[in-house]
Amino acid sequence: MVFSVNNHRLMANGAPAPFVASPNRGAALQPLYLILHYTAGLRADGAISWFQNPAAQASAHLVIDRDGATTQMVEFNRIAWHAGKSSWSGLDGLNKYSIGIEIANAGRLSKGADGKWRNWANNVVPDADVIVATHKHENTPAGWQRYTADQIEAVIEIGVALHQKYGFADVLGHEDVSPGRKVDTGPAFPMGSVAGKIMGRK
């Protein structure tokens, strides 16, 4: 898949990527950062549906499913409501300064009495899709759903296209801009290598 940006819309192989508009958006945006999140759900459709609800008071520019399929919900020159209370490098309220990508992933998991890994919504995640790791801001290990190779590839390729268009200062996780409040993308996501490939760092 070859990604590009045209008129603040994501293009895939020269055609517009699927677009499902979210009402949860703000004024004009000139992005400085790319911020990555996980949805805390198993599939993208749940997040896409939630972001269409005004009561959610939340949105993202893009949602990436487990197979790498990507849906845009807010134009890249409009504020999406993905970062919430946040700060980075002297800036407060990162919604005003960033493009947000949500990646379909159950996130932090715990083991039930039946020995199965489950997320906050009690959805079961197979053992093969789980790593046990300690979050960089925490001291206790937990289960985390693995990201798929298709998702990681999509994040990198889309991130490169966005960086070529908007010239990011960096690529961050929600955990970086809202430490103590948020833990995504979590230890299952290879943030260092993904950010390096998007930004062109060795």
Short mmCIF file of C-alpha atoms in Angstrom, two decimals:
data_model
loop_
_atom_site.label_atom_id
_atom_site.label_comp_id
_atom_site.label_asym_id
_atom_site.label_seq_id
_atom_site.Cartn_x
_atom_site.Cartn_y
_atom_site.Cartn_z
CA MET A 1 0.00 0.00 0.00
CA VAL A 2 1.31 3.45 -0.93
CA PHE A 3 0.03 6.22 1.33
CA SER A 4 0.02 9.95 0.71
CA VAL A 5 -1.86 13.03 1.87
CA ASN A 6 -4.01 15.19 -0.38
CA ASN A 7 -6.00 18.15 0.91
CA HIS A 8 -5.59 16.86 4.49
CA ARG A 9 -7.09 13.47 3.62
CA LEU A 10 -5.29 10.14 3.63
CA MET A 11 -4.83 8.56 0.21
CA ALA A 12 -4.14 4.84 -0.27
CA ASN A 13 -2.75 3.84 -3.68
CA GLY A 14 -4.00 7.15 -5.05
CA ALA A 15 -7.59 6.80 -3.81
CA PRO A 16 -9.11 8.34 -0.68
CA ALA A 17 -8.99 6.08 2.35
CA PRO A 18 -12.37 5.29 3.94
CA PHE A 19 -13.71 8.36 5.75
CA VAL A 20 -16.30 8.26 8.53
CA ALA A 21 -16.77 11.76 9.93
CA SER A 22 -16.71 12.31 13.68
CA PRO A 23 -18.67 15.27 15.08
CA ASN A 24 -16.08 15.51 17.84
CA ARG A 25 -13.62 17.93 16.33
CA GLY A 26 -12.24 21.40 16.85
CA ALA A 27 -10.82 24.33 14.95
CA ALA A 28 -7.86 24.55 12.59
CA LEU A 29 -4.78 22.46 13.38
CA GLN A 30 -1.14 22.82 12.43
CA PRO A 31 0.30 19.58 13.80
CA LEU A 32 3.68 19.40 15.48
CA TYR A 33 3.48 15.83 16.77
CA LEU A 34 2.05 12.43 15.89
CA ILE A 35 0.48 10.75 18.95
CA LEU A 36 -0.30 7.03 18.96
CA HIS A 37 -2.98 5.34 21.08
CA TYR A 38 -4.64 1.98 21.53
CA THR A 39 -8.43 1.69 21.46
CA ALA A 40 -8.66 -0.71 24.47
CA GLY A 41 -11.02 -2.81 22.30
CA LEU A 42 -10.63 -5.82 20.06
CA ARG A 43 -11.62 -4.30 16.71
CA ALA A 44 -11.69 -0.89 15.07
CA ASP A 45 -15.45 -0.82 14.49
CA GLY A 46 -16.15 -0.26 18.20
CA ALA A 47 -13.92 2.81 18.30
CA ILE A 48 -15.28 4.13 15.00
CA SER A 49 -18.84 3.82 16.29
CA TRP A 50 -17.95 5.49 19.60
CA PHE A 51 -16.18 8.39 17.89
CA GLN A 52 -19.35 9.07 15.86
CA ASN A 53 -21.26 9.66 19.10
CA PRO A 54 -21.26 13.29 20.31
CA ALA A 55 -21.56 11.99 23.88
CA ALA A 56 -18.12 10.39 23.54
CA GLN A 57 -16.41 13.78 23.53
CA ALA A 58 -13.54 11.93 21.85
CA SER A 59 -12.19 11.25 18.38
CA ALA A 60 -9.01 10.56 16.44
CA HIS A 61 -7.81 11.42 12.98
CA LEU A 62 -7.30 7.74 12.06
CA VAL A 63 -8.31 4.32 13.39
CA ILE A 64 -6.25 1.29 12.32
CA ASP A 65 -7.82 -2.19 12.57
CA ARG A 66 -6.04 -5.46 13.38
CA ASP A 67 -5.52 -6.19 9.66
CA GLY A 68 -4.11 -2.72 9.00
CA ALA A 69 -7.32 -1.37 7.41
CA THR A 70 -7.46 2.34 8.13
CA THR A 71 -10.41 4.71 8.53
CA GLN A 72 -10.07 8.48 8.72
CA MET A 73 -12.50 10.35 10.98
CA VAL A 74 -11.14 13.91 11.13
CA GLU A 75 -9.24 15.87 8.47
CA PHE A 76 -5.59 16.38 9.34
CA ASN A 77 -5.99 20.17 9.48
CA ARG A 78 -8.73 19.96 12.14
CA ILE A 79 -8.33 19.26 15.85
CA ALA A 80 -9.38 15.77 16.99
CA TRP A 81 -10.10 15.06 20.65
CA HIS A 82 -7.65 12.26 21.38
CA ALA A 83 -5.06 13.47 23.88
CA GLY A 84 -7.19 15.08 26.61
CA LYS A 85 -5.29 16.61 29.50
CA SER A 86 -1.71 16.41 28.27
CA SER A 87 1.57 18.25 28.00
CA TRP A 88 4.89 17.90 26.20
CA SER A 89 7.92 20.09 25.68
CA GLY A 90 6.30 23.14 27.25
CA LEU A 91 2.97 22.74 25.45
CA ASP A 92 -0.30 21.98 27.25
CA GLY A 93 -3.34 20.39 25.61
CA LEU A 94 -1.74 18.34 22.85
CA ASN A 95 -4.98 18.07 20.87
CA LYS A 96 -4.09 21.51 19.54
CA TYR A 97 -0.67 20.38 18.35
CA SER A 98 -0.99 16.80 17.11
CA ILE A 99 -2.46 14.22 14.79
CA GLY A 100 -3.85 11.22 16.68
CA ILE A 101 -3.94 7.60 15.51
CA GLU A 102 -5.93 4.95 17.39
CA ILE A 103 -4.76 1.36 16.92
CA ALA A 104 -7.21 -1.48 17.61
CA ASN A 105 -5.70 -3.24 20.60
CA ALA A 106 -7.15 -4.47 23.88
CA GLY A 107 -4.31 -2.93 25.85
CA ARG A 108 -3.72 -3.85 29.47
CA LEU A 109 -5.09 -7.28 30.44
CA SER A 110 -5.70 -9.19 33.63
CA LYS A 111 -6.24 -12.90 34.27
CA GLY A 112 -9.68 -14.00 35.41
CA ALA A 113 -10.48 -16.86 37.76
CA ASP A 114 -10.69 -19.09 34.68
CA GLY A 115 -7.08 -18.30 33.80
CA LYS A 116 -8.00 -16.40 30.64
CA TRP A 117 -6.66 -12.95 29.76
CA ARG A 118 -9.35 -10.29 29.61
CA ASN A 119 -9.46 -6.55 28.99
CA TRP A 120 -11.49 -3.93 30.90
CA ALA A 121 -14.66 -4.93 28.99
CA ASN A 122 -14.16 -8.61 29.93
CA ASN A 123 -13.27 -9.56 26.34
CA VAL A 124 -11.06 -12.67 26.18
CA VAL A 125 -7.69 -12.34 24.44
CA PRO A 126 -5.99 -15.63 23.44
CA ASP A 127 -2.74 -16.48 25.23
CA ALA A 128 -0.85 -16.42 21.93
CA ASP A 129 -1.74 -12.74 21.51
CA VAL A 130 -0.47 -11.71 24.95
CA ILE A 131 2.88 -10.61 26.33
CA VAL A 132 3.60 -10.07 30.01
CA ALA A 133 5.60 -6.90 30.60
CA THR A 134 6.01 -3.99 32.96
CA HIS A 135 4.95 -0.56 31.67
CA LYS A 136 7.73 2.01 31.69
CA HIS A 137 5.81 4.16 34.19
CA GLU A 138 4.87 1.28 36.49
CA ASN A 139 6.50 -1.38 38.69
CA THR A 140 4.16 -4.36 38.34
CA PRO A 141 3.97 -6.61 35.27
CA ALA A 142 0.67 -7.06 33.45
CA GLY A 143 -0.64 -8.71 30.33
CA TRP A 144 -0.76 -6.69 27.10
CA GLN A 145 -2.23 -7.63 23.75
CA ARG A 146 0.29 -7.89 20.94
CA TYR A 147 -0.02 -5.56 17.97
CA THR A 148 -0.13 -7.24 14.57
CA ALA A 149 2.57 -6.90 11.94
CA ASP A 150 -0.06 -5.40 9.60
CA GLN A 151 -0.85 -2.68 12.13
CA ILE A 152 2.77 -1.80 12.76
CA GLU A 153 3.48 -1.65 9.03
CA ALA A 154 0.44 0.59 8.48
CA VAL A 155 1.46 2.94 11.31
CA ILE A 156 4.94 3.29 9.86
CA GLU A 157 3.86 3.81 6.25
CA ILE A 158 1.07 6.24 7.16
CA GLY A 159 3.34 7.99 9.64
CA VAL A 160 5.99 8.50 6.97
CA ALA A 161 3.40 10.02 4.61
CA LEU A 162 2.13 12.33 7.36
CA HIS A 163 5.66 13.35 8.36
CA GLN A 164 6.50 14.18 4.75
CA LYS A 165 3.43 16.43 4.63
CA TYR A 166 3.50 18.06 8.06
CA GLY A 167 7.07 17.73 9.34
CA PHE A 168 6.58 16.38 12.86
CA ALA A 169 8.92 17.24 15.70
CA ASP A 170 8.45 13.71 17.08
CA VAL A 171 6.22 10.64 17.40
CA LEU A 172 4.84 9.99 20.89
CA GLY A 173 2.56 7.65 22.80
CA HIS A 174 -0.41 8.84 24.85
CA GLU A 175 1.58 7.58 27.85
CA ASP A 176 4.27 10.17 27.09
CA VAL A 177 2.00 13.20 27.05
CA SER A 178 -0.36 12.02 29.83
CA PRO A 179 1.87 9.99 32.19
CA GLY A 180 0.08 8.53 35.18
CA ARG A 181 -3.27 8.99 33.45
CA LYS A 182 -2.75 6.93 30.30
CA VAL A 183 -0.65 3.85 29.51
CA ASP A 184 -1.10 3.50 25.73
CA THR A 185 0.49 2.46 23.52
CA GLY A 186 2.03 0.28 26.21
CA PRO A 187 5.03 -2.08 26.26
CA ALA A 188 3.73 -4.34 23.47
CA PHE A 189 4.21 -1.56 20.91
CA PRO A 190 7.74 -1.06 19.47
CA MET A 191 7.62 2.72 19.84
CA GLY A 192 11.33 3.32 19.49
CA SER A 193 11.72 1.57 16.15
CA VAL A 194 8.38 2.83 14.78
CA ALA A 195 9.13 6.45 15.69
CA GLY A 196 12.63 6.13 14.30
CA LYS A 197 11.40 4.82 10.95
CA ILE A 198 8.74 7.53 10.67
CA MET A 199 11.14 10.31 11.57
CA GLY A 200 14.04 8.89 9.56
CA ARG A 201 16.24 8.32 12.59
CA LYS A 202 18.73 5.48 12.74
#
